[in-house]
Structures are given as C-alpha cells and as structure tokens.
Tab-separated table of C-alpha atoms in Angstrom:
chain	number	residue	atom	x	y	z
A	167	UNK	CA	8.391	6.314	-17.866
A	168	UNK	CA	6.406	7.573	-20.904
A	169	UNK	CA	2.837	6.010	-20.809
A	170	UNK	CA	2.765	5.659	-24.626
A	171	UNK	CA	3.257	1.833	-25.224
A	172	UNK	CA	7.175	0.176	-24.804
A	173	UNK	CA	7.833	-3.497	-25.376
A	174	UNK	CA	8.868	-4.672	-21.887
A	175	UNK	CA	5.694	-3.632	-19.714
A	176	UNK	CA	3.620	-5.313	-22.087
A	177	UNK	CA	5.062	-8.701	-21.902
A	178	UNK	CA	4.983	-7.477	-17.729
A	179	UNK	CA	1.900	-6.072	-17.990
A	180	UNK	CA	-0.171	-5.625	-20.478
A	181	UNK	CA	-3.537	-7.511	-22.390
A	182	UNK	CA	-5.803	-7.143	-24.905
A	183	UNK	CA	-9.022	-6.150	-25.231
A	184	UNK	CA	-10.697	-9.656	-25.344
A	185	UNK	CA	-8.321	-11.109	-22.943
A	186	UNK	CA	-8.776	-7.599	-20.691
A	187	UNK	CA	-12.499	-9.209	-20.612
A	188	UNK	CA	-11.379	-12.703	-19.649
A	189	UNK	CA	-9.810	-11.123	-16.423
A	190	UNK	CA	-12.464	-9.118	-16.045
A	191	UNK	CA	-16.345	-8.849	-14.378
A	192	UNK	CA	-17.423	-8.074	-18.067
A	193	UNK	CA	-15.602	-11.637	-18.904
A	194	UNK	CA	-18.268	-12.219	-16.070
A	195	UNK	CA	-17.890	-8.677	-14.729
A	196	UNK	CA	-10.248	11.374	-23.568
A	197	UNK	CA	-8.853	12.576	-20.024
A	198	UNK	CA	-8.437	16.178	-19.602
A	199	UNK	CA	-6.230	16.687	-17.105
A	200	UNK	CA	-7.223	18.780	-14.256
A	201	UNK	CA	-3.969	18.415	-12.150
A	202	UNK	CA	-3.093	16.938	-8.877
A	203	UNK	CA	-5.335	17.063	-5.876
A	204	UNK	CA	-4.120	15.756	-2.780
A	205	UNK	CA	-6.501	14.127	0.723
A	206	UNK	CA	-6.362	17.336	2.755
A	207	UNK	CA	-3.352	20.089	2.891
A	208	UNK	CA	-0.965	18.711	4.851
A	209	UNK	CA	0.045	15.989	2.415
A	210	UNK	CA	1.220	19.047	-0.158
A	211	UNK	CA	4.883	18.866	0.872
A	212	UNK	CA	4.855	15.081	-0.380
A	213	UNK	CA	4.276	16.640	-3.972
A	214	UNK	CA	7.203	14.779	-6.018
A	215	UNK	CA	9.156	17.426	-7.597
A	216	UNK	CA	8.934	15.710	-10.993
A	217	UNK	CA	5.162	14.679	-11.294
A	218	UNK	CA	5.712	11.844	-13.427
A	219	UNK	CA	2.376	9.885	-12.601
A	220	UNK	CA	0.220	13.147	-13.016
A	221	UNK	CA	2.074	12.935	-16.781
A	222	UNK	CA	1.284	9.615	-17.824
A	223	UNK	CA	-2.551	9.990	-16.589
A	224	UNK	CA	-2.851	13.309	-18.576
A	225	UNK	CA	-1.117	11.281	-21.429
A	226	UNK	CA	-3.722	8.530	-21.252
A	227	UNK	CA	-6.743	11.167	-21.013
A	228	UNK	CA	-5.226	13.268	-24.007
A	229	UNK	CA	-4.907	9.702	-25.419
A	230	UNK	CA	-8.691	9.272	-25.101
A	231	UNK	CA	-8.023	6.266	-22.950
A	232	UNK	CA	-11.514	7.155	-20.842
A	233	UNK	CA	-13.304	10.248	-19.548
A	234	UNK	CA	-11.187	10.528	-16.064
A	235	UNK	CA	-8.982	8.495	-14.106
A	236	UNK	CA	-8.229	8.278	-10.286
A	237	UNK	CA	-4.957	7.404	-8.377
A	238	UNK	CA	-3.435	6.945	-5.180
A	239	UNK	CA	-0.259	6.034	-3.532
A	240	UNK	CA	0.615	5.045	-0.432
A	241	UNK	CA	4.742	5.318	0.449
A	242	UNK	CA	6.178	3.000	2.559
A	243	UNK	CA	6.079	5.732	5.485
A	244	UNK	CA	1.846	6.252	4.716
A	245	UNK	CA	2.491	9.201	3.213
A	246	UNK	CA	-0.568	9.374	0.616
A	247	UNK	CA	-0.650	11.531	-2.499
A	248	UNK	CA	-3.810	11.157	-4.904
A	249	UNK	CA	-3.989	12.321	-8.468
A	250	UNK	CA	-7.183	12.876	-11.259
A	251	UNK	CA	-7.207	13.457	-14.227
A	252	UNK	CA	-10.214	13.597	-16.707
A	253	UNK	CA	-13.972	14.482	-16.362
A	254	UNK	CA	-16.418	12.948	-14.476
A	255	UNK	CA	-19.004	14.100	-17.052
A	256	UNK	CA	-18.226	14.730	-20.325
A	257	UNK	CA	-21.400	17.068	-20.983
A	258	UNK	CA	-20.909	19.131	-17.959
A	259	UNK	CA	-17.391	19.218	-17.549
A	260	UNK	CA	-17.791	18.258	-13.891
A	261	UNK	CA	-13.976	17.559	-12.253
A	262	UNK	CA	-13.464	13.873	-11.662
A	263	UNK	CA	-13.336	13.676	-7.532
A	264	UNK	CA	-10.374	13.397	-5.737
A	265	UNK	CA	-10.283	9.793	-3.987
A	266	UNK	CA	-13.848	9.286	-4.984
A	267	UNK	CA	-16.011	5.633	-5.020
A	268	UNK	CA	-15.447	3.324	-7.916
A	269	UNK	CA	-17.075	-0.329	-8.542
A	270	UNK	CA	-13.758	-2.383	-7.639
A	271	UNK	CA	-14.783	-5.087	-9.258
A	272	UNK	CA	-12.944	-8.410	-9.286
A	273	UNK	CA	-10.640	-6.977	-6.426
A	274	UNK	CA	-13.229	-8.112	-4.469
A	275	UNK	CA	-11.762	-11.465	-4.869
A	276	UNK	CA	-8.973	-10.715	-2.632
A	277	UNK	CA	-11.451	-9.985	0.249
A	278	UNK	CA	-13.327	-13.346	-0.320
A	279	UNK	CA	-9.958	-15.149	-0.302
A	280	UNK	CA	-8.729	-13.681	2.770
A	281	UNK	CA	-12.253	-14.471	4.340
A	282	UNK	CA	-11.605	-17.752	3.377
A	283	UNK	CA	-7.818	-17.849	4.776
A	284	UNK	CA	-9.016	-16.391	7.709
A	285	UNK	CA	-11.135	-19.875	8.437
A	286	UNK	CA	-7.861	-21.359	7.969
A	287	UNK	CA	-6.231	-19.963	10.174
A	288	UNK	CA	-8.887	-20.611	12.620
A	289	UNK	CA	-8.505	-24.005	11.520
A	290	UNK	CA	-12.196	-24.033	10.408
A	291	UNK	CA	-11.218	-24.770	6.622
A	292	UNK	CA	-8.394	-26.731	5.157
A	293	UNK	CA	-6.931	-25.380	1.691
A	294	UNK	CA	-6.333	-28.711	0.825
A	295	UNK	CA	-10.041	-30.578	1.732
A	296	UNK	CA	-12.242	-31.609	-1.361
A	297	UNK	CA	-15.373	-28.640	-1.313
A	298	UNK	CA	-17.817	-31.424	-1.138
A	299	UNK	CA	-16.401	-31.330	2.242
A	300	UNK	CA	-17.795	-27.823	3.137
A	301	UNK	CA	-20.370	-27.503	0.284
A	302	UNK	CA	-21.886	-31.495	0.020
A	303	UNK	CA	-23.658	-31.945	-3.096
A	304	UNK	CA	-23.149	-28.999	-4.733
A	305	UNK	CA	-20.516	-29.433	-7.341
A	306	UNK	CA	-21.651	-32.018	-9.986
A	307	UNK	CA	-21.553	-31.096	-13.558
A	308	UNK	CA	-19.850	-32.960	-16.594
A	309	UNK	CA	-16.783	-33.724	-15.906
A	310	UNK	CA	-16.230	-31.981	-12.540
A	311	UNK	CA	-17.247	-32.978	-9.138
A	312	UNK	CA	-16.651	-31.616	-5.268
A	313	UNK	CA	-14.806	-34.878	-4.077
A	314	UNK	CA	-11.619	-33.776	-6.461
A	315	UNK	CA	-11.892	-29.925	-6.521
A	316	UNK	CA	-10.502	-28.471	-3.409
A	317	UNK	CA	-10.461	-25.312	-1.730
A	318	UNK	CA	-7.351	-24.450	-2.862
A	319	UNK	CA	-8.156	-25.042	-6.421
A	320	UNK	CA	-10.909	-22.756	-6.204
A	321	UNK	CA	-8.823	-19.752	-4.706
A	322	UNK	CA	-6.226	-20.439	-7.623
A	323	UNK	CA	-8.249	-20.364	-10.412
A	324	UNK	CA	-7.305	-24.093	-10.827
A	325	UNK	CA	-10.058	-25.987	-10.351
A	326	UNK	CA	-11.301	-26.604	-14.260
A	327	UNK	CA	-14.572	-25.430	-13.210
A	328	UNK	CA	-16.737	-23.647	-16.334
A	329	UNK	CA	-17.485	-20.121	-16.218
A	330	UNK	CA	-21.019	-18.895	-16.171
A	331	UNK	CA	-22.980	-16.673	-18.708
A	332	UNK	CA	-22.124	-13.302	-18.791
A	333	UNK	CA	-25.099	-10.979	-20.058
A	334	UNK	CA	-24.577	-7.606	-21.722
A	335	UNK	CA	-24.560	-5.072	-19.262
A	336	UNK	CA	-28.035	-3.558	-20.677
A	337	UNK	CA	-29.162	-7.134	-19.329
A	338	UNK	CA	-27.591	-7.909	-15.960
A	339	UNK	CA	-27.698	-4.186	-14.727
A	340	UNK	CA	-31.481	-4.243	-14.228
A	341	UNK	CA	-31.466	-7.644	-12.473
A	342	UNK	CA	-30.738	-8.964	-8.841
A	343	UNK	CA	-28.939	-12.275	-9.322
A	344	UNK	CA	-28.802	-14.983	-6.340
A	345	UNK	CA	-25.119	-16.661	-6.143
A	346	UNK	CA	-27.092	-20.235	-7.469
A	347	UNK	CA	-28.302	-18.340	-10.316
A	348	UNK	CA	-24.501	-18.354	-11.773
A	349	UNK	CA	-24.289	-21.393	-9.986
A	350	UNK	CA	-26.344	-23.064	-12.423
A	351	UNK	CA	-25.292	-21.228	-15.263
A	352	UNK	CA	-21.716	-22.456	-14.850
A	353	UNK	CA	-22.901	-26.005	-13.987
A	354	UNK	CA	-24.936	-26.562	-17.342
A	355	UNK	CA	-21.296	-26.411	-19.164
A	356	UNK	CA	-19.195	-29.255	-19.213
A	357	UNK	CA	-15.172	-28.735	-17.160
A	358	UNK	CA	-12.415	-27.302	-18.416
A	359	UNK	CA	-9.842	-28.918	-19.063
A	360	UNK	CA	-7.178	-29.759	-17.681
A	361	UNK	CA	-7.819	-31.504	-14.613
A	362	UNK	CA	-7.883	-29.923	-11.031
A	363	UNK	CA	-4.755	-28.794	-10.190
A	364	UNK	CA	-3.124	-27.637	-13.745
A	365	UNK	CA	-3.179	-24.215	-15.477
A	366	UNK	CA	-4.903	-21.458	-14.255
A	367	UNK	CA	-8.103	-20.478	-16.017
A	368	UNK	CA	-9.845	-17.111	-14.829
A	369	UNK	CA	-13.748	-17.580	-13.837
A	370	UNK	CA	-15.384	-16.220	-11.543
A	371	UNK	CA	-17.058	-19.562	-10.789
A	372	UNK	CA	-14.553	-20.208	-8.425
A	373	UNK	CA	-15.446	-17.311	-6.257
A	374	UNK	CA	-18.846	-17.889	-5.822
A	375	UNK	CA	-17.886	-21.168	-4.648
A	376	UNK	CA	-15.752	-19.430	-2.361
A	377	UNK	CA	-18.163	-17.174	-0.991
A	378	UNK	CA	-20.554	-19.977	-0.532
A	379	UNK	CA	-18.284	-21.789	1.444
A	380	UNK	CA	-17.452	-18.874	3.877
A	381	UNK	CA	-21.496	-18.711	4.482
A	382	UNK	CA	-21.744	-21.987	4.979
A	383	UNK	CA	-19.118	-22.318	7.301
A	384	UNK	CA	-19.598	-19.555	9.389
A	385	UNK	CA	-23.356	-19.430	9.566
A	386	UNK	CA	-23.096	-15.547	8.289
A	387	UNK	CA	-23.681	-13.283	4.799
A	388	UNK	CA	-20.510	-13.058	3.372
A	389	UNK	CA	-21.049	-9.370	3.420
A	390	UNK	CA	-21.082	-9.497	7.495
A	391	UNK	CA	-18.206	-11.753	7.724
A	392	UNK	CA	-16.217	-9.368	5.554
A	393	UNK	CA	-17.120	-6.255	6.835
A	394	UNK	CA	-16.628	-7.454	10.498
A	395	UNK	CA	-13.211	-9.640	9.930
A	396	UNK	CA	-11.442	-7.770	7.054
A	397	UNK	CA	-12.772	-4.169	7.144
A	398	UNK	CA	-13.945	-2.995	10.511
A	399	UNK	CA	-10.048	-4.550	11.578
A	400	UNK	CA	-8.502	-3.035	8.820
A	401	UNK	CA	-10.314	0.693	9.160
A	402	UNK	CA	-11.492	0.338	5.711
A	403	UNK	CA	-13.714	3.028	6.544
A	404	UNK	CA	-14.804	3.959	2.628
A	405	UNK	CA	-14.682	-0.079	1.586
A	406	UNK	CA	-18.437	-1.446	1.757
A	407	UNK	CA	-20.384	-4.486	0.539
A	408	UNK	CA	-23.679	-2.585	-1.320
A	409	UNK	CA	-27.293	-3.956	0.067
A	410	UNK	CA	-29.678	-5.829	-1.808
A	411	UNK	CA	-30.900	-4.346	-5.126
A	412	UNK	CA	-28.476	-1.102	-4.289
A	413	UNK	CA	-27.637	0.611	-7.787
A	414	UNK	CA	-26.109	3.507	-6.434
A	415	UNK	CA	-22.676	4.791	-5.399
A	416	UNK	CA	-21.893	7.206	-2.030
A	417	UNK	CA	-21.087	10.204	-2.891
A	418	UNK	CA	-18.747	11.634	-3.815
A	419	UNK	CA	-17.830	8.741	-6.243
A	420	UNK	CA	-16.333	8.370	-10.238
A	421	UNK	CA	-18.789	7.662	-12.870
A	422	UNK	CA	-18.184	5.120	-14.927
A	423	UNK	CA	-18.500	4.560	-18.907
A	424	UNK	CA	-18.986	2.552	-22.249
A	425	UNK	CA	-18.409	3.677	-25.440
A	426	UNK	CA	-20.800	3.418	-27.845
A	427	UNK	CA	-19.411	1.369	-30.415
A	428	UNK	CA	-21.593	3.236	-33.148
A	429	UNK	CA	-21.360	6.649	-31.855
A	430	UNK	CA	-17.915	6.794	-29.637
A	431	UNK	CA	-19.638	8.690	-27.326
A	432	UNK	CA	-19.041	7.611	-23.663
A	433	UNK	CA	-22.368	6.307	-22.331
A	434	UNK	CA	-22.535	6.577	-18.445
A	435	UNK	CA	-23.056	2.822	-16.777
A	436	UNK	CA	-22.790	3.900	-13.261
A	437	UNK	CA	-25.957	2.673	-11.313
A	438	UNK	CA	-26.056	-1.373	-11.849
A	439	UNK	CA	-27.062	-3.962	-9.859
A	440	UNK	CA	-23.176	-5.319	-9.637
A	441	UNK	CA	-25.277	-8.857	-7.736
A	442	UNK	CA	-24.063	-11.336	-10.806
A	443	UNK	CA	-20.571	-10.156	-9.404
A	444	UNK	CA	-21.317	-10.944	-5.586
A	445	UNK	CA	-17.593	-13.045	-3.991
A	446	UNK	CA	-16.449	-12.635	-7.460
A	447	UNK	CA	-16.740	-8.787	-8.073
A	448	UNK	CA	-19.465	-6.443	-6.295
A	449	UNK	CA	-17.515	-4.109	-3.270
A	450	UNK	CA	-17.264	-0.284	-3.779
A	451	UNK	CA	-14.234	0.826	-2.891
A	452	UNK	CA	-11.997	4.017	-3.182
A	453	UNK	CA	-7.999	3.916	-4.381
A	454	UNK	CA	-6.730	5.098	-1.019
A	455	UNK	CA	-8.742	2.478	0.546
A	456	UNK	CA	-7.907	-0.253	-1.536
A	457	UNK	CA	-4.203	0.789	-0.924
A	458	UNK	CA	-4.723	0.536	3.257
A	459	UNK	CA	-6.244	-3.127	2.702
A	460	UNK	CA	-3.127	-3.870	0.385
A	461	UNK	CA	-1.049	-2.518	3.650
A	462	UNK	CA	-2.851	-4.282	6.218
A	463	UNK	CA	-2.664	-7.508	4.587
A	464	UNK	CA	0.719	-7.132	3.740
A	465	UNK	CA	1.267	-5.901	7.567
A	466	UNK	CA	-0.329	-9.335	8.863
A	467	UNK	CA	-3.487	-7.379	10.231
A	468	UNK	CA	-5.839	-9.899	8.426
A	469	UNK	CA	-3.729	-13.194	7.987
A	470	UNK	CA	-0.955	-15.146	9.937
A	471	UNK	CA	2.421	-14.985	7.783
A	472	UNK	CA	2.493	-17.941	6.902
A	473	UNK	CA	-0.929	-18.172	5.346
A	474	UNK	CA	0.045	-14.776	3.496
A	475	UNK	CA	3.188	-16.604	2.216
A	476	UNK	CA	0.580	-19.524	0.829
A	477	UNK	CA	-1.206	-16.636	-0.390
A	478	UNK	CA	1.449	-15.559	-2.911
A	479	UNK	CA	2.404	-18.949	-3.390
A	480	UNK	CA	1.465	-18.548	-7.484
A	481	UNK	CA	1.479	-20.650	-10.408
A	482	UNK	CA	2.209	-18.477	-13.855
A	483	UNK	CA	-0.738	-16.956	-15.296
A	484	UNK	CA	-1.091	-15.893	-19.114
A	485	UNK	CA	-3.939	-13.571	-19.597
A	486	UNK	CA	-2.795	-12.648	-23.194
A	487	UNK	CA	-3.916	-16.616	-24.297
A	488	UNK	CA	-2.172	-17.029	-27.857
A	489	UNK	CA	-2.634	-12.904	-28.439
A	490	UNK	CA	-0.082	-12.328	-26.373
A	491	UNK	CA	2.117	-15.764	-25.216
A	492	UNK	CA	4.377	-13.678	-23.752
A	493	UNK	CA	2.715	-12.001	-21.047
A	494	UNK	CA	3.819	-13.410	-17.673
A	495	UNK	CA	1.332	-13.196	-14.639
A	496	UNK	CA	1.597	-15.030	-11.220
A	497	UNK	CA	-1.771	-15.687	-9.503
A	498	UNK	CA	-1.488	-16.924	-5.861
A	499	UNK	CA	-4.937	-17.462	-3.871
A	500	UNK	CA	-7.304	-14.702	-4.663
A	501	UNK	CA	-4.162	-12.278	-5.526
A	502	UNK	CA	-2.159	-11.335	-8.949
A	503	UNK	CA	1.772	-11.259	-8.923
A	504	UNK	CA	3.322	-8.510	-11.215
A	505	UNK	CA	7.044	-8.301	-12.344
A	506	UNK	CA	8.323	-4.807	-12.706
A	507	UNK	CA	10.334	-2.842	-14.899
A	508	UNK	CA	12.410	-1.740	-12.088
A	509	UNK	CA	13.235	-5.442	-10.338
A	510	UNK	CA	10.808	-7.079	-7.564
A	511	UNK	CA	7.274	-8.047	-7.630
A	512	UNK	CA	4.079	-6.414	-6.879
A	513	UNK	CA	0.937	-8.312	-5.380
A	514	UNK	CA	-2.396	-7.131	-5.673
A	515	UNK	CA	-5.092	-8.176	-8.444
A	516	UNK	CA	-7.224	-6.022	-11.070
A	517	UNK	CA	-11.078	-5.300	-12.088
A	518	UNK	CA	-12.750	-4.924	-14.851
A	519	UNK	CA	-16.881	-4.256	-14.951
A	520	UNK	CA	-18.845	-1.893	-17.404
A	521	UNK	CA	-17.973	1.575	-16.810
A	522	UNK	CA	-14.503	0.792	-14.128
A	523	UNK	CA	-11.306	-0.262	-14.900
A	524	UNK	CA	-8.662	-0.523	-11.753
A	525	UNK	CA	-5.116	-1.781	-10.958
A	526	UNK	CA	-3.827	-2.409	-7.630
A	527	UNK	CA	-0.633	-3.489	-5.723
A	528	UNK	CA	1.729	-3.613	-3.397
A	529	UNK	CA	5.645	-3.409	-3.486
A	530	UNK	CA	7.586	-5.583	-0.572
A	531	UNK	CA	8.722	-2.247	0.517
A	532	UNK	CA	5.420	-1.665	1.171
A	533	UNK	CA	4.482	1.182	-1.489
A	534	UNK	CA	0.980	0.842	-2.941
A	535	UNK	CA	-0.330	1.686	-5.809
A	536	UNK	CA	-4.466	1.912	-6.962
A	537	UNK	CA	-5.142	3.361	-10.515
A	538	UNK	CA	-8.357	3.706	-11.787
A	539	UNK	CA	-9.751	4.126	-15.128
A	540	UNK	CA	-13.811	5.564	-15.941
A	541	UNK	CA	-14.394	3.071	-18.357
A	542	UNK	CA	-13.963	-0.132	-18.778
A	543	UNK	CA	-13.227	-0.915	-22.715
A	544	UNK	CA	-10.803	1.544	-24.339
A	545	UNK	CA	-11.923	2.809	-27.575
A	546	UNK	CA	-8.286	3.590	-28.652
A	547	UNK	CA	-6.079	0.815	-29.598
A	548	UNK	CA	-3.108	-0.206	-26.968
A	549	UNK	CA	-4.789	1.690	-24.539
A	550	UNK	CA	-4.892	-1.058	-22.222
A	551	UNK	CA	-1.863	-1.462	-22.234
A	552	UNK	CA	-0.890	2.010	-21.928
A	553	UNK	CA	-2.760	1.886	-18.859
A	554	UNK	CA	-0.847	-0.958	-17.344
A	555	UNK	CA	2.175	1.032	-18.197
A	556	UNK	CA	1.576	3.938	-16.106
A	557	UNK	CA	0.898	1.375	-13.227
A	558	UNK	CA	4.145	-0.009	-13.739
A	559	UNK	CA	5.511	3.274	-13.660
A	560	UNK	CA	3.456	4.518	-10.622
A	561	UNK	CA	4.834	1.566	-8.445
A	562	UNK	CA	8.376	2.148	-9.863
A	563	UNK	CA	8.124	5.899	-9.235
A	564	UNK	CA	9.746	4.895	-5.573
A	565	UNK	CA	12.559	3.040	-6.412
C-alpha cells in the first residue's frame, strides 16, 4: 500500500493533530532514507523480495513526516526484520540506529494494566470492586467519587474521571512530578460526563490511579512489580522503567523532535524527565522489544486466557471527536483494537510524548508490528495519518 493518504485507513486508522494529542502523553504526554538494516546477519534471508514497508517509511521521510523513523516486525515464526529510515541528527547527518531506544510513551499503559490483571488473576484485585476499595479516600472531586468508579472503569478509560494539566514540554521536562501531583491536578476539575461506565474518554488520570493501586496492593514501586512480573518473565531485556530524575536514554537510542513552529526546524527534545507520565506513559522501550511483550502477552506468558479475553473485551473508541466521526477504535483494558484493511483486528495501543511518536500491534496470527516516528507533531499536513497508513500496511504486509 502507498503511504500517501487513502480514504479507508483513515476512517481505520487515522487522527488529527489535536485529537493525535488527546491520545497522546502531550494530551498529558523529512526522512532520508538510509535503507534496511536488519538485528544481526542471519536474519538477511528474511529480506521480503518486494520491500514495501522500507517504501512507505522513505515516503513518509521524503514527505517530511519527521527526521527518522524506526520499525520492526516480528512474523508469526519470530523471524524479526527491522527497518530505518531518516536521520538521527539533522545537523550531522548521523544514521538513525537500527532497533535503537525510544520514549514509548502511553504504551506503557499496557504494562500497568497487565500489572493490574495480574492481581486478578491472583485474585488480589477484582475488575469489578469500587477503587475506594483498594485506594480509600482518595477519589473525591465534583462529581466523581471511589465508591462508583471501579477498577475496571479505570483500565477502560470509562470512569468520567478529569484529566490533569498538561504543561508545555519546556515546563514539565525540567521537573520531577510525584503521581499525587497529577493527582491533584485532575481532582481540582469537576467529572466528565457521562457517568461511570459510558463512553470512553482518554486521560491519563485513570492510569495513575492504576498504578497507585498496584503499589498499594502489593506493598512494591510499580517499577519493581513490573520489571519483576511482566519483564524479567517476558525477557524484555531492552524494556526498562527509568530511575528517579533520569533524563537520559541507553545508548544506542533515537532522538526525538519538535518543530519549531516559527522556524520549522526540528528542535531535539530527547532528555526529559518523562515523571508527569509515570503508569500513564514513562518506560523506554525499543520496537523489537515492544513486539516480544505484544507476543508474550498474546502467548499467555503474563495473563491467564481468560483475563486476556477481558482484556480485549472493548467498547468503540473515537479519537477523531467531531473532526473525524468516522474513525472507529476499540479500547479494551489498557489495550487499543485496530480494524485492518486486509480483514481481522490488531491489538496493541499507541504513544505520543514530545519528540516520539509509536504504533504497536499484534495480528491473531501472531505478526507484530512497532513503528516509530522521531517526532511527535508532524509539521506536514495528513502526516499523521500517513503514518497510521504505513502501520496498516506493515501489519497487512503478511497476509
């Protein structure tokens, strides 16, 4: 598929700028292509004879989508073939690394929801108990309160909760934020409605709930209990939680970008303190990786079945608002159903945060696809949903 803009992946798809912020860490939360590069040399021979992803990510950078792009996929036999395109510096020309560390943003949201699952299945948590239950006291605001919000409103974006303020990035990138910072800054806004239970509204309110609730209930950081349940399990080997006050990136990792909106030139946002994120948004992450947590969950490594079927058990989801009415999302708990141009549906989620913008999902033939973009607003118009159309294309690609 051609990564220039056709009507049916956007109504799959696709979103516009302002509503890409609503799903994003920012709503909080040109490529030059330099050809395929693959993990190490014996995954060469997997080289698809028509490179039709390596196309569409050249088309974006020619575009001038972003300054580089990253993807990987995963076949359903583990087979894994990664692709750049792009610079990782526009000054110095520097090649955009091969598999490198990105900000994942709010895909961190599916790790805090399978945390949370994973008390359910140790029967520690019900999806269905008020959080005042787990959380006493906490929730009170106008027009909301813990006694009718449960936790399964909270992992489905359902609860009505307000979202709290979002900074410009030149503000919350200097500044370590405590989860009851946002706490409060949600809680001084009166509920959404409608009630508990209805549509789903996006905020990452709902994950720092959720992320309370896991500390609370296991006596533990949230970054312990998902390093040692989901990733240490899982082999997620380049997946980590970064310390307190930690700016930085490992090397060798993507760097991210704005554009100015007076100059166009990209500026680099790379090293912020991602802690106003925290359950909602803060893990560093590279595309393979985020593909083998997409597998083991999938695989029932992390969660029973059954709880993965509740998982995926979605109500529809319009991120477009009245932009776009007919863009058709399913969000389950903590995870993003997409409909693709070739038949099925993918699960997996998105993020967004100043200077990353990343897909990823899963086929139910178990094909997974992570694509990464350096920056997180597109200065060209349609280009996110250009973007979104070359995802639906790379998860397509093997059918």
């Amino acid at each position: 598929m051609s990564p220039q803009h056709t009507t049916t992946p956007r109504k799959r798809f696709g979103l516009g700028r302002r509503s890409a912020a609503a799903l994003a860490l920012v709503a909080l939360v040109g490529f030059a292509g330099i050809g395929i590069q693959y993990a190490d040399a014996a995954q060469a021979h997997h080289r698809p004879k028509k490179d039709s992803i390596q196309t569409s990510i050249d088309a974006l950078v020619k575009a001038g989508v972003a300054p580089g792009a990253l993807v990987s996929v995963r076949d359903s036999r583990g087979r894994v073939t990664n692709y750049t395109a792009g610079v990782n510096d526009p000054r110095t020309r520097a090649k955009v690394p091969t598999d490198g560390y990105v900000r994942m943003a709010s895909n961190t949201k599916m790790y805090t929801a399978v945390a949370v699952l994973q008390l359910v299945d140790e029967g520690k948590v019900k999806l269905d108990e008020p959080i005042e239950t787990y959380l006493p006291g906490l929730v009170r605001g106008e027009g909301f309160d813990g006694h009718t919000i449960t936790v399964r409103h909270l992992l489905s974006m359902t609860s009505g909760l307000p979202e709290y303020e979002l900074p410009d990035v030149s503000v919350w990138g200097d500044r370590y934020y405590e989860p009851r910072d946002m706490i409060d800054s949600a809680f001084s806004q009166p509920a959404h409605a409608p009630a508990p239970g209805g549509q789903v509204q996006y905020r990452n309110t709902n994950y720092i709930l959720a992320g309370l609730l896991v500390q609370k209930v296991t006596g533990r950081p949230l970054s312990e209990v998902i390093t040692n349940k989901i990733l240490k399990p899982a082999r997620l080997h380049e997946t980590y939680w970064p310390s307190v006050g930690d700016k930085t990136i490992r090397r060798p990792h993507a760097k991210g970008y704005l554009p100015d909106p007076e100059t166009m030139k990209w500026v680099d946002t790379t090293q912020v303190d991602p802690s106003i994120a925290w359950a909602a948004g803060q893990m560093i992450s590279t595309p393979s990786d985020l593909n083998k947590f997409l597998v083991a969950l999938q695989n029932g490594k992390l969660i029973k079945p059954a709880t993965l079927a509740e998982m995926r058990d979605s109500k529809v989801f319009l991120p477009g608002g009245e932009a776009f009415p007919d863009l058709v999302w399913h969000y389950g708990l903590g995870t993003t159903g997409y409909d693709l141009t070739c038949g099925g549906r993918a699960w997996g989620h998105g993020g967004d945060i100043d200077g990353y913008s990343s897909r990823t999902a899963i086929t139910a033939d178990g094909r997974a696809v992570t694509i990464v973009m350096t920056a997180e607003s597109s200065p060209v118009p349609d280009g996110v949903f250009q973007v979104l159309d070359a995802f639906d294309a790379a998860l397509c690609a093997g059918k």
